[in-house]
Short mmCIF file of C-alpha atoms and ligand atoms in Angstrom, two decimals:
data_model
loop_
_atom_site.label_atom_id
_atom_site.label_comp_id
_atom_site.label_asym_id
_atom_site.label_seq_id
_atom_site.Cartn_x
_atom_site.Cartn_y
_atom_site.Cartn_z
CA MET P 1 26.02 1.46 -21.00
CA VAL P 2 26.26 -1.93 -22.39
CA SER P 3 26.71 -3.57 -25.92
CA SER P 4 24.24 -6.19 -27.13
CA ALA P 5 26.51 -9.15 -26.22
CA GLN P 6 26.91 -7.73 -22.79
CA ALA P 7 23.20 -7.17 -22.48
CA ARG P 8 22.45 -10.71 -23.68
CA GLU P 9 24.60 -11.95 -20.76
CA LYS P 10 23.39 -9.85 -18.03
CA TYR P 11 19.53 -10.04 -18.75
CA ASP P 12 19.69 -13.68 -19.48
CA GLN P 13 20.90 -14.16 -15.80
CA LEU P 14 18.22 -11.65 -14.52
CA VAL P 15 15.36 -13.42 -16.45
CA ASP P 16 13.87 -15.02 -13.46
CA ARG P 17 13.84 -12.27 -11.03
CA TYR P 18 13.68 -9.27 -13.38
CA GLU P 19 10.32 -7.87 -12.43
CA GLU P 20 10.75 -8.60 -8.89
CA ILE P 21 13.88 -6.54 -8.60
CA PHE P 22 12.91 -3.93 -10.78
CA PHE P 23 9.33 -3.90 -9.29
CA TYR P 24 8.45 -0.40 -10.85
CA VAL P 25 8.76 -1.63 -14.82
CA GLY P 26 5.17 -3.14 -14.62
CA ASP P 27 3.43 0.33 -13.71
CA THR P 28 5.91 2.24 -15.88
CA GLY P 29 5.14 -0.01 -18.76
CA ARG P 30 1.21 0.58 -18.30
CA ARG P 31 2.03 4.38 -18.07
CA LEU P 32 3.98 4.36 -21.04
CA ILE P 33 1.26 2.68 -23.28
CA GLU P 34 -1.38 4.98 -21.82
CA PHE P 35 0.75 8.01 -22.89
CA ALA P 36 1.33 6.63 -26.37
CA ALA P 37 -2.42 5.80 -26.62
CA PRO P 38 -2.22 3.31 -29.67
CA PRO P 39 -5.76 2.45 -31.12
CA PRO P 40 -6.70 -1.24 -30.87
CA GLY P 41 -5.24 -3.11 -33.80
CA SER P 42 -2.07 -1.03 -33.90
CA ARG P 43 1.20 -2.67 -34.74
CA VAL P 44 3.61 -2.18 -32.08
CA LEU P 45 7.16 -2.93 -31.91
CA ASP P 46 8.37 -3.40 -28.19
CA VAL P 47 12.34 -2.73 -28.32
CA GLY P 48 14.35 -4.21 -25.35
CA ALA P 49 11.07 -5.92 -24.30
CA GLY P 50 12.50 -7.81 -21.12
CA ARG P 51 9.78 -9.76 -19.51
CA GLY P 52 7.07 -7.80 -21.18
CA ALA P 53 6.09 -4.99 -18.91
CA VAL P 54 5.40 -2.60 -21.94
CA THR P 55 4.25 -5.45 -24.08
CA ARG P 56 1.46 -6.68 -21.69
CA ALA P 57 0.01 -3.06 -21.62
CA ALA P 58 -0.16 -3.03 -25.37
CA LEU P 59 -1.73 -6.31 -25.62
CA ALA P 60 -4.38 -5.30 -23.10
CA LEU P 61 -5.27 -2.50 -25.57
CA GLY P 62 -5.71 -4.84 -28.55
CA CYS P 63 -2.51 -4.15 -30.15
CA SER P 64 -0.67 -6.62 -32.33
CA VAL P 65 2.77 -6.82 -30.66
CA THR P 66 6.27 -7.81 -32.09
CA ALA P 67 8.86 -7.85 -29.07
CA ILE P 68 12.69 -7.90 -29.61
CA ASP P 69 15.33 -7.98 -26.95
CA ALA P 70 19.23 -9.00 -27.09
CA SER P 71 18.58 -11.68 -24.38
CA PRO P 72 17.19 -14.60 -25.78
CA LYS P 73 16.13 -15.98 -22.65
CA MET P 74 13.95 -12.87 -21.91
CA ILE P 75 12.30 -13.26 -25.38
CA GLU P 76 11.88 -17.19 -24.59
CA ARG P 77 10.06 -16.46 -21.59
CA LEU P 78 7.89 -13.30 -22.77
CA VAL P 79 6.76 -15.68 -25.65
CA GLU P 80 5.84 -18.55 -23.06
CA ASP P 81 3.85 -15.95 -20.97
CA HIS P 82 2.37 -14.35 -24.12
CA PRO P 83 2.18 -16.79 -26.96
CA GLU P 84 -0.01 -14.04 -29.12
CA VAL P 85 3.45 -12.09 -29.23
CA THR P 86 5.86 -12.46 -31.97
CA GLY P 87 9.09 -12.50 -30.09
CA VAL P 88 12.73 -12.31 -31.65
CA ALA P 89 15.91 -12.16 -30.18
CA MET P 90 17.47 -9.26 -31.89
CA ASP P 91 19.87 -6.34 -31.65
CA ALA P 92 18.00 -2.99 -31.50
CA ALA P 93 20.78 -1.48 -33.48
CA HIS P 94 20.01 -3.64 -36.49
CA LEU P 95 16.36 -4.18 -36.69
CA ASP P 96 15.36 -6.78 -39.10
CA PHE P 97 12.10 -5.20 -40.40
CA THR P 98 11.27 -3.49 -43.41
CA ALA P 99 10.68 0.28 -43.44
CA GLY P 100 7.24 1.30 -42.01
CA SER P 101 6.24 -1.68 -40.46
CA PHE P 102 5.00 -0.52 -37.23
CA ASP P 103 2.55 2.30 -36.05
CA LEU P 104 4.23 2.53 -32.36
CA ALA P 105 7.72 1.72 -31.23
CA THR P 106 8.24 1.42 -27.48
CA ALA P 107 11.16 1.00 -25.30
CA GLY P 108 10.77 0.96 -21.55
CA PHE P 109 13.92 1.78 -19.73
CA VAL P 110 16.15 0.62 -22.56
CA VAL P 111 17.76 4.15 -24.11
CA GLN P 112 19.84 4.64 -20.82
CA ILE P 113 21.94 1.32 -21.20
CA LEU P 114 22.57 1.40 -25.09
CA ASP P 115 25.87 2.01 -26.41
CA GLU P 116 24.44 3.36 -29.65
CA PRO P 117 21.28 5.10 -28.84
CA ALA P 118 21.40 7.33 -32.04
CA VAL P 119 21.73 4.22 -34.16
CA VAL P 120 18.72 2.59 -32.33
CA LEU P 121 16.60 5.60 -32.53
CA ALA P 122 17.66 5.74 -36.21
CA GLU P 123 16.51 2.36 -36.75
CA VAL P 124 13.07 2.90 -34.86
CA HIS P 125 12.28 5.96 -37.28
CA ARG P 126 12.79 3.54 -40.21
CA VAL P 127 10.67 0.79 -39.31
CA LEU P 128 7.73 3.26 -38.06
CA ALA P 129 5.01 4.02 -40.67
CA PRO P 130 4.67 8.03 -41.42
CA GLY P 131 2.95 9.46 -38.61
CA GLY P 132 4.04 6.41 -36.41
CA THR P 133 4.88 7.32 -32.61
CA VAL P 134 7.85 6.47 -30.62
CA ALA P 135 7.38 6.07 -26.79
CA LEU P 136 10.20 5.74 -24.34
CA SER P 137 10.76 5.61 -20.71
CA LEU P 138 13.79 6.84 -18.92
CA GLU P 139 14.51 6.59 -15.37
CA THR P 140 14.97 9.76 -13.34
CA GLN P 141 18.04 9.42 -11.39
CA SER P 142 17.97 10.41 -7.82
CA VAL P 143 19.52 8.96 -4.76
CA GLY P 144 17.45 11.24 -2.68
CA ARG P 145 16.92 10.26 0.82
CA LEU P 146 18.84 7.19 0.38
CA GLY P 147 22.10 8.74 0.15
CA TRP P 148 23.13 6.93 3.56
CA PHE P 149 22.52 3.62 1.93
CA GLN P 150 24.59 4.31 -1.05
CA GLU P 151 27.43 5.51 1.34
CA LEU P 152 27.14 2.47 3.40
CA THR P 153 27.34 0.01 0.57
CA LEU P 154 30.46 1.98 -0.82
CA GLU P 155 32.02 1.76 2.41
CA PHE P 156 31.53 -2.15 2.84
CA PHE P 157 31.38 -3.15 -0.87
CA ALA P 158 33.51 -0.84 -2.77
CA PRO P 159 37.05 -2.65 -3.77
CA ALA P 160 39.70 -1.51 -1.25
CA THR P 161 41.95 1.12 -2.96
CA SER P 162 43.91 4.08 -1.98
CA GLU P 163 43.32 5.51 -5.22
CA PRO P 164 40.79 8.49 -5.43
CA VAL P 165 37.55 7.92 -7.39
CA SER P 166 37.93 9.34 -10.78
CA PRO P 167 35.53 11.89 -12.12
CA PRO P 168 33.27 11.09 -14.82
CA PRO P 169 34.87 11.59 -18.45
CA ALA P 170 34.12 14.83 -19.90
CA ASP P 171 31.04 15.10 -21.87
CA THR P 172 32.20 14.97 -25.44
CA GLU P 173 30.67 13.66 -28.85
CA ALA P 174 33.13 10.75 -28.79
CA SER P 175 32.14 9.96 -25.03
CA PRO P 176 28.60 11.43 -24.61
CA GLY P 177 27.98 10.63 -20.91
CA PRO P 178 25.08 8.89 -19.28
CA MET P 179 21.49 9.69 -21.07
CA THR P 180 19.63 12.40 -19.72
CA HIS P 181 16.05 13.67 -20.46
CA ASP P 182 17.39 16.60 -22.30
CA ARG P 183 19.89 14.41 -24.27
CA LEU P 184 17.09 12.10 -25.34
CA ASP P 185 14.79 14.82 -26.69
CA ALA P 186 17.63 16.30 -28.64
CA LEU P 187 18.52 12.71 -30.11
CA LEU P 188 14.65 12.42 -31.00
CA ALA P 189 14.86 15.58 -32.91
CA GLU P 190 18.12 15.07 -34.53
CA THR P 191 16.89 11.79 -35.65
CA GLY P 192 13.75 13.52 -37.31
CA PHE P 193 11.08 12.99 -34.79
CA LEU P 194 8.51 15.91 -34.08
CA ASP P 195 5.99 16.72 -31.53
CA ILE P 196 8.46 15.78 -28.86
CA GLU P 197 6.61 15.57 -25.14
CA ARG P 198 7.48 14.33 -21.84
CA ALA P 199 5.44 13.28 -18.90
CA PRO P 200 6.48 12.47 -15.43
CA VAL P 201 5.85 9.10 -13.45
CA GLU P 202 6.33 8.94 -9.56
CA MET P 203 6.33 5.82 -7.88
CA PRO P 204 6.74 6.54 -4.02
CA VAL P 205 7.10 3.12 -2.06
CA PRO P 206 6.25 3.81 1.61
CA ILE P 207 8.27 1.22 3.94
CA ALA P 208 7.12 0.62 7.36
CA ASP P 209 10.06 0.47 9.49
CA PRO P 210 13.84 -0.42 9.18
CA PRO P 211 13.33 -4.03 9.47
CA ALA P 212 10.73 -3.86 6.50
CA LEU P 213 13.08 -1.96 4.62
CA TRP P 214 15.70 -4.61 5.08
CA ASP P 215 13.28 -7.45 3.86
CA TRP P 216 12.27 -5.26 0.98
CA LEU P 217 15.68 -4.86 -0.38
CA MET P 218 16.89 -8.59 0.33
CA PRO P 219 15.28 -10.16 -2.83
CA ARG P 220 16.52 -6.95 -4.89
CA GLY P 221 20.12 -7.76 -4.60
CA LEU P 222 20.94 -7.10 -1.03
CA ALA P 223 21.07 -10.70 -0.15
CA GLU P 224 23.75 -11.45 -2.74
CA ILE P 225 25.96 -8.53 -2.08
CA GLN P 226 26.08 -9.07 1.88
CA GLU P 227 26.91 -12.67 1.57
CA THR P 228 30.13 -11.68 0.04
CA LEU P 229 31.16 -10.29 3.24
CA PRO P 230 32.48 -12.23 6.28
CA ALA P 231 30.16 -13.25 9.07
CA ASP P 232 31.46 -10.48 11.51
CA ARG P 233 31.26 -7.55 8.81
CA ARG P 234 27.97 -8.84 7.43
CA ALA P 235 26.56 -8.53 11.30
CA GLU P 236 27.99 -4.79 11.33
CA PHE P 237 26.71 -4.08 7.85
CA ARG P 238 23.01 -4.98 9.35
CA THR P 239 23.58 -3.01 12.50
CA ARG P 240 24.77 0.12 10.66
CA PHE P 241 22.17 -0.49 7.95
CA LEU P 242 19.25 -0.53 10.60
CA GLN P 243 20.58 2.55 12.30
CA GLY P 244 20.83 4.36 9.00
CA ALA P 245 17.03 3.43 8.13
CA GLN P 246 16.09 4.49 11.77
CA THR P 247 17.40 7.96 11.25
CA MET P 248 15.51 8.36 7.87
CA HIS P 249 12.33 6.68 9.79
CA ASP P 250 12.75 9.42 12.38
CA ASP P 251 13.31 12.07 9.83
CA GLY P 252 9.97 12.14 7.99
CA GLY P 253 9.43 8.30 7.27
CA ILE P 254 10.88 5.66 5.01
CA THR P 255 9.71 6.24 1.56
CA LEU P 256 11.53 5.11 -1.53
CA ASP P 257 10.96 7.87 -4.27
CA PHE P 258 11.32 6.06 -7.73
CA ALA P 259 10.64 8.20 -10.72
CA ALA P 260 10.71 8.21 -14.35
CA THR P 261 10.01 10.20 -17.36
CA LEU P 262 8.12 9.08 -20.38
CA HIS P 263 9.07 10.59 -23.71
CA ARG P 264 6.74 10.52 -26.78
CA ALA P 265 7.49 11.88 -30.50
CA ARG P 266 5.98 11.47 -34.08
CA ARG P 267 7.60 10.25 -37.11
CA PRO P 268 6.61 12.64 -39.79
C1 SAM X 301 16.05 -2.54 -18.06
S1 SAM X 301 15.32 -3.82 -19.38
C2 SAM X 301 14.00 -3.33 -19.72
C3 SAM X 301 12.91 -4.39 -20.00
C4 SAM X 301 11.45 -3.94 -20.28
N1 SAM X 301 11.40 -2.91 -21.42
C5 SAM X 301 10.71 -3.33 -19.09
O1 SAM X 301 10.35 -2.19 -19.09
O2 SAM X 301 10.71 -3.95 -18.06
C6 SAM X 301 16.37 -3.58 -20.64
C7 SAM X 301 16.21 -4.49 -21.83
O3 SAM X 301 16.73 -4.06 -22.91
C8 SAM X 301 17.44 -5.17 -23.39
N2 SAM X 301 18.55 -4.62 -24.30
C9 SAM X 301 19.72 -3.99 -24.09
N3 SAM X 301 20.49 -3.72 -25.05
C10 SAM X 301 19.77 -4.16 -26.21
C11 SAM X 301 19.87 -4.17 -27.48
N4 SAM X 301 21.20 -3.60 -28.08
N5 SAM X 301 19.11 -4.52 -28.50
C12 SAM X 301 18.14 -5.21 -27.87
N6 SAM X 301 17.65 -5.29 -26.59
C13 SAM X 301 18.38 -4.77 -25.74
C14 SAM X 301 17.90 -5.96 -22.50
O4 SAM X 301 18.41 -7.35 -22.67
C15 SAM X 301 16.96 -5.86 -21.34
O5 SAM X 301 15.88 -6.98 -21.63
#
């Protein structure tokens, strides 16, 4: 979870390669808008809009879109790409819009990183018109058959320490733990939203063989992390990676199973 200031710094840095690294956001953005089904001309607020995965889909349906993001660079680029959008750098916890300004509020892959999701949902509720819709996407966390890769990266890149890894903090009100689909629906209900519904999105990515998996992961962060290793460890990492991927390949094929859930609700 990140504060608005941390989001600004992190996402400003990711602006050039954001949708290349997080390749699934485009498809999910389209499906989120299909799920929300705004009529043409709807006033849409896209919260944490990033490079515009959700915004683009809303524009394609003839909506009038206002996009906000904590990262000024994301907003700058989004407006360069889509000059018809009103883009503003803004913290989602303090939406600078009058009550009832929008028919639909969207947030694609945002709620899970907010440090104050309840505050943001209350703001979204305030700026929606009565009868308005909120539509959110949330990644479904599952390492699945890539567990070997997670273990390998931990072995090579986790800071050397003799301390055991601490368990996550207890799930208390002061420290509510990571966002889950149930928690999100509960928060929507507590905020006063009705007719809460979900829809799953599955995006399996089949990969031909171990070298193709390596090539696929390189522009998505693998290049940067493996460059932090000395040359001999880097070679060892690549060998072990290809061995792990070969086992996965022999055991039913290499498929990356990305999944998300869409959440939709209505403001009374
Ligand atoms: C994972 S990206 C999702 C971007 C886009 N919605 C998509 O589906 O591709 C999360 C975005 O939320 C923005 N963000 C994070 N915290 C925010 C906050 N408090 N207020 C506004 N935007 C925030 C980040 O800057 C980032 O662009």
